[in-house]
Short mmCIF file of C-alpha atoms in Angstrom, two decimals:
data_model
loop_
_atom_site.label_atom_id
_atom_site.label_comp_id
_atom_site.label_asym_id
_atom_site.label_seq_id
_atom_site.Cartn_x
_atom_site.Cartn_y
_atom_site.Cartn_z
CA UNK A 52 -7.32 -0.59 5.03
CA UNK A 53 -5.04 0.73 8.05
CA UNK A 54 -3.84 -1.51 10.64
CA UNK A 55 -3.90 0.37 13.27
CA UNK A 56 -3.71 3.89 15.14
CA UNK A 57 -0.57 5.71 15.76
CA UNK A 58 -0.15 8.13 18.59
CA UNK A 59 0.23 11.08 19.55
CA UNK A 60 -0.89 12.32 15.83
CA UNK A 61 1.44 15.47 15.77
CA UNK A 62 4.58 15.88 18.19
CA UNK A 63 5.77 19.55 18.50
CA UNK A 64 9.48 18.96 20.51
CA UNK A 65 13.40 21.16 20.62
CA UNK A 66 16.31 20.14 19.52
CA UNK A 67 17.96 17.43 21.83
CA UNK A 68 14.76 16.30 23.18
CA UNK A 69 14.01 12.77 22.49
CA UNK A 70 10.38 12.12 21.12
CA UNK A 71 8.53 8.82 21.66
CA UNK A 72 5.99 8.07 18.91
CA UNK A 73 3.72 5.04 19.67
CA UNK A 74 1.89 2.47 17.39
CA UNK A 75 -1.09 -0.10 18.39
CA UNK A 76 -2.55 -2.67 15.56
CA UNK A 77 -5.20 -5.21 15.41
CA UNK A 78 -3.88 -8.90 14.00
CA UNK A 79 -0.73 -11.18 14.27
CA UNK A 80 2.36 -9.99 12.64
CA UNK A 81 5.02 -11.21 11.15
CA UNK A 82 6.93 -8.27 11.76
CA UNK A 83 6.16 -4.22 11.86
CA UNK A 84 8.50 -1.50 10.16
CA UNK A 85 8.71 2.17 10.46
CA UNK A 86 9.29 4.23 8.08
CA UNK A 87 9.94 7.98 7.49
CA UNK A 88 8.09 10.61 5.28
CA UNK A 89 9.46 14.07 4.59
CA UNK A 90 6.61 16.48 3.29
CA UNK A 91 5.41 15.66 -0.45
CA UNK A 92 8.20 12.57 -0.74
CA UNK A 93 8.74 9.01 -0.78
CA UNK A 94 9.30 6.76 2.13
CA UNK A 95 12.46 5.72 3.73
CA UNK A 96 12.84 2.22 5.96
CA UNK A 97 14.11 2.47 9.75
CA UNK A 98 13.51 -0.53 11.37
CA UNK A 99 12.29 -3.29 10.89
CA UNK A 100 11.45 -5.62 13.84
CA UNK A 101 10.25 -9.24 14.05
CA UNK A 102 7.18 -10.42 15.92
CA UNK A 103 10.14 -12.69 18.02
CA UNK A 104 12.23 -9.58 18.83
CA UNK A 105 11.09 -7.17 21.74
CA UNK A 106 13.70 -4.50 21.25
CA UNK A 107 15.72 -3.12 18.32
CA UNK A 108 18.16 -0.45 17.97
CA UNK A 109 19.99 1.60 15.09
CA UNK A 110 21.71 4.45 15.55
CA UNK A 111 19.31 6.92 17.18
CA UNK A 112 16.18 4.71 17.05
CA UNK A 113 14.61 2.41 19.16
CA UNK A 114 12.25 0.22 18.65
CA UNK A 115 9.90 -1.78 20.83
CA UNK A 116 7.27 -4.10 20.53
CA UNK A 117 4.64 -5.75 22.37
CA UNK A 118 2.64 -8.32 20.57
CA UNK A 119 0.64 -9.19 23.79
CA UNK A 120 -0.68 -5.60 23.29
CA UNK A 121 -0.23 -5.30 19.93
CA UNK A 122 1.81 -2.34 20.02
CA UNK A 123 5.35 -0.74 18.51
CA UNK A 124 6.90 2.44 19.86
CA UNK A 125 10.05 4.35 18.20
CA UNK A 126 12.07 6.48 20.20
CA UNK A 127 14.11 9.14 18.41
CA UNK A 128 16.84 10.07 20.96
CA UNK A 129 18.31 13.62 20.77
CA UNK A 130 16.47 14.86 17.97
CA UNK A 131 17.74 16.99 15.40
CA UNK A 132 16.02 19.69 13.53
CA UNK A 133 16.34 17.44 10.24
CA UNK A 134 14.20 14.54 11.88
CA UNK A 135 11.48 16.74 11.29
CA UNK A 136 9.15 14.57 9.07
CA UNK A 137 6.39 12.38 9.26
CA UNK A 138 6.93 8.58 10.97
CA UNK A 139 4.69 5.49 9.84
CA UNK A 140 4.40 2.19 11.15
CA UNK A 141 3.78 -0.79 9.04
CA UNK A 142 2.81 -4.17 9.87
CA UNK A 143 3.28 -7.63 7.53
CA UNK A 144 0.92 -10.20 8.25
CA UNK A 145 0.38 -13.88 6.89
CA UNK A 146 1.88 -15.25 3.61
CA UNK A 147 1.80 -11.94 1.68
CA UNK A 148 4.56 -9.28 1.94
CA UNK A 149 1.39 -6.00 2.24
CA UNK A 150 2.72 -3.27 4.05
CA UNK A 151 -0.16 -1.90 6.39
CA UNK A 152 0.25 1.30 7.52
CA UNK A 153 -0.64 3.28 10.32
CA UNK A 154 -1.91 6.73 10.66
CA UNK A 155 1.28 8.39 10.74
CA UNK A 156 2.55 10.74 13.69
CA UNK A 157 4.06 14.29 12.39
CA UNK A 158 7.31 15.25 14.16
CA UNK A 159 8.74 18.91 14.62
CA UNK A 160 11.70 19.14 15.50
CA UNK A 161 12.40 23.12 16.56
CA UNK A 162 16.05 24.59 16.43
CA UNK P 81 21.32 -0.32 -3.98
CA UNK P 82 17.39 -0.82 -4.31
CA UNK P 83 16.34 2.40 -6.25
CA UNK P 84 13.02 3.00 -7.38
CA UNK P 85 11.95 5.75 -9.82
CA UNK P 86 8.65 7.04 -10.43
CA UNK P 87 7.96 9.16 -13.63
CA UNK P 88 6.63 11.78 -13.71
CA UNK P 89 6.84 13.11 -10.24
CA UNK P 90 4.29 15.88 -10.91
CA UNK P 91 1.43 15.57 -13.63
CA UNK P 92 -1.55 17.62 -14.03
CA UNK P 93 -4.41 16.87 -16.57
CA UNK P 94 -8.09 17.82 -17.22
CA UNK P 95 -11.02 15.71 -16.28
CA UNK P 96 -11.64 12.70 -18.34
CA UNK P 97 -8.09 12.13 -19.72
CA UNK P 98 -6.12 9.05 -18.57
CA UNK P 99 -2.80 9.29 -17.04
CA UNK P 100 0.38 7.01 -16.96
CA UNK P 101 2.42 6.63 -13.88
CA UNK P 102 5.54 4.54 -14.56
CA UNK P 103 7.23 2.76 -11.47
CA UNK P 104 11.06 1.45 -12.20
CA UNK P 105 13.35 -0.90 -10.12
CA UNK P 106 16.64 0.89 -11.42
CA UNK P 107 19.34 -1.26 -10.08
CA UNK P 108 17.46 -4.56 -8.93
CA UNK P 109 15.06 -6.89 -10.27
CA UNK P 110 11.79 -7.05 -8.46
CA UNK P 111 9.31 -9.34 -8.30
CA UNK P 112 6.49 -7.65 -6.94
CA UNK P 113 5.56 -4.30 -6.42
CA UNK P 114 2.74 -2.25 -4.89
CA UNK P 115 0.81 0.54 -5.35
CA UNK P 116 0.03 3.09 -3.02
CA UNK P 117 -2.36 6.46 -2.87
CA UNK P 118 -1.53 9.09 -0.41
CA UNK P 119 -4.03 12.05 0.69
CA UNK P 120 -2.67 15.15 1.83
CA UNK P 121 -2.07 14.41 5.58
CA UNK P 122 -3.27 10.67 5.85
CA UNK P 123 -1.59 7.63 5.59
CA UNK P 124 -0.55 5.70 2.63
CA UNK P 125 -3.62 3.23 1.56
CA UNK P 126 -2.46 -0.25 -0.45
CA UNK P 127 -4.28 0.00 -4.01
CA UNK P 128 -2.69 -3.39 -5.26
CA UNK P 129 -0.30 -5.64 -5.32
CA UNK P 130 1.41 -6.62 -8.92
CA UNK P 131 3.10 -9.53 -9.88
CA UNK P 132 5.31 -9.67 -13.33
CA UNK P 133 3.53 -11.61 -15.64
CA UNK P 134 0.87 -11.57 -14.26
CA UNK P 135 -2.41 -10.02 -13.66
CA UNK P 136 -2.61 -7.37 -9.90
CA UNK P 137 -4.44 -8.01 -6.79
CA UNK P 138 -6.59 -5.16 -6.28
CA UNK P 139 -7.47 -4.29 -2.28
CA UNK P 140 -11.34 -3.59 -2.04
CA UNK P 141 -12.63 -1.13 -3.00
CA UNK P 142 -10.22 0.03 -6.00
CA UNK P 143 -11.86 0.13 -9.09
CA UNK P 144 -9.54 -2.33 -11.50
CA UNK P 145 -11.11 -0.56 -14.45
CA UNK P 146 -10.22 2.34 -13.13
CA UNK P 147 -6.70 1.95 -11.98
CA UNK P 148 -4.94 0.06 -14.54
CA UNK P 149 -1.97 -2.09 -13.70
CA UNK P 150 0.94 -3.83 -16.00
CA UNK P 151 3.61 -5.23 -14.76
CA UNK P 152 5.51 -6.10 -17.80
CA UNK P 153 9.04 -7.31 -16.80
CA UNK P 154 10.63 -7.18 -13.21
CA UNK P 155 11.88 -3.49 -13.84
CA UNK P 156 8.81 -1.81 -14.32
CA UNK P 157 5.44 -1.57 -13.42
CA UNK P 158 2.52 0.66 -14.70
CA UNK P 159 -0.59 2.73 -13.09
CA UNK P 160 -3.12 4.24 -15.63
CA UNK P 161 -5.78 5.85 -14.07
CA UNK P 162 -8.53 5.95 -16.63
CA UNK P 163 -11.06 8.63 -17.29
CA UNK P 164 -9.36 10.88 -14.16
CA UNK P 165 -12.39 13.21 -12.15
CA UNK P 166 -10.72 15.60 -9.47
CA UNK P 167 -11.12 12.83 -6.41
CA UNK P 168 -8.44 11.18 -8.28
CA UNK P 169 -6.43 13.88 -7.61
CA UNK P 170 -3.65 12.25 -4.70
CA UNK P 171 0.47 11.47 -4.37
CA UNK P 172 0.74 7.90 -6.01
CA UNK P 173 3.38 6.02 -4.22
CA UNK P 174 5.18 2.54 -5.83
CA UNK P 175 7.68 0.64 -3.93
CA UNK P 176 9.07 -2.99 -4.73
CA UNK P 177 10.80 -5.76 -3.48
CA UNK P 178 14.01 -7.66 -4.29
CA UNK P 179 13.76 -10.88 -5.88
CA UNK P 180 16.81 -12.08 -3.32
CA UNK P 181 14.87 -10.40 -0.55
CA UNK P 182 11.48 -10.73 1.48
CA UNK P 183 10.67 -8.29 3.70
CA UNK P 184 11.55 -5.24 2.73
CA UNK P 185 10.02 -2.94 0.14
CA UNK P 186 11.49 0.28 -1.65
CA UNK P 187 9.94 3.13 -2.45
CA UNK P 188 9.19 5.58 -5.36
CA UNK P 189 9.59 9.36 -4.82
CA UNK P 190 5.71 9.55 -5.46
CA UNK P 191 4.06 11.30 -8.27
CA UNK P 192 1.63 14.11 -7.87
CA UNK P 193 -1.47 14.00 -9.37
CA UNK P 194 -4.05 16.67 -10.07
CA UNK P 195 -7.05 16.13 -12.22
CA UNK P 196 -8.94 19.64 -12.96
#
């Protein structure tokens, strides 16, 4: 089952822009991840961020989160053409280390 | 560090046949891994969870008949889908995690599947 909703679904953006990709779920956390998708491949980790932390950085992403409203954002600052990919969130609940994943946002990034 | 194969990346088979999906740990050993199914332009949906040596949790809904699981040593894990029809047809994803670790998981490339 997916955790959540991820907004906005598709993000159409140029080069240097940042883009702002948000992510709401429905339970208590231990901690929510994103992770990166280029078309027909496997997943890469971001971030991960812990249901203690409010803000994480690394490199060109930052992370948020608001457990009072249950919800994540990543911000991609000065995007780059390769960035173009899909972004998921992920959320670890409980005792057991299951990924949940959003819907997934699709990123272009335009030359 | 943490590499995980899938093989083969790309299979295609008639309806009815059964096809292995083999997920590898290549420089790490893992103690669990997960399973995955991806449709085109959705989200990736948790099939199970697999433990080595013993037998996977299944999420609801997936057939355990139908989607076979081994995990035989804390390298590999295995996906048959039995008796494949064309809705099986979808980009199987594995990842894993380190035995020293917790939280994070590592993922496959993701094989292709296409049942005619």
């Amino acid at each position: 089952s997916q955790q959540g909703e991820e907004d906005p679904q598709a993000l159409s953006i140029q080069e240097g822009e940042n883009a702002t990709m948000n992510c709401s779920y429905k339970t208590s956390i231990n901690n929510l991840q994103w992770y990166r998708q280029n078309s027909g491949r496997g997943l890469v980790h971001l971030i991960l961020i812990r249901s203690n932390e409010r803000e994480k950085h690394s490199g060109r992403l930052r992370v948020t989160l608001d457990t009072s409203k249950k919800s994540s954002s990543l911000l991609i600052t000065a995007s780059r053409a390769a960035d173009t990919a899909s972004y998921f969130c992920a959320t670890v609940s409980g005792g057991y280390n299951k990924l949940i994943f959003g819907a997934g946002t699709r990123l272009a990034v335009h030359p | 560090g943490a590499v995980v194969s899938q093989h083969p990346s790309r299979v295609i088979c008639k309806s009815g046949t059964s096809v292995k999906i083999e997920c590898r740990s290549l420089d790490f050993q893992a103690t669990t891994m997960f399973w995955y199914r991806q449709f085109p332009k959705q989200s990736l949906m948790l099939m199970a969870t697999s433990n080595e040596g013993s037998k996977a949790t299944y999420e609801q809904g997936v057939e355990k008949d139908k989607f076979l699981i081994n995990h035989a040593s804390l390298t590999l894990s295995t996906l048959t889908v039995t008796s494949a029809h064309p809705e099986d047809s979808s980009f199987y994803i594995c990842s894993a995690t380190h035995l020293a670790g917790y939280n994070e998981q590592f993922f496959g490339p993701g094989t292709r599947l296409t049942v005619l």
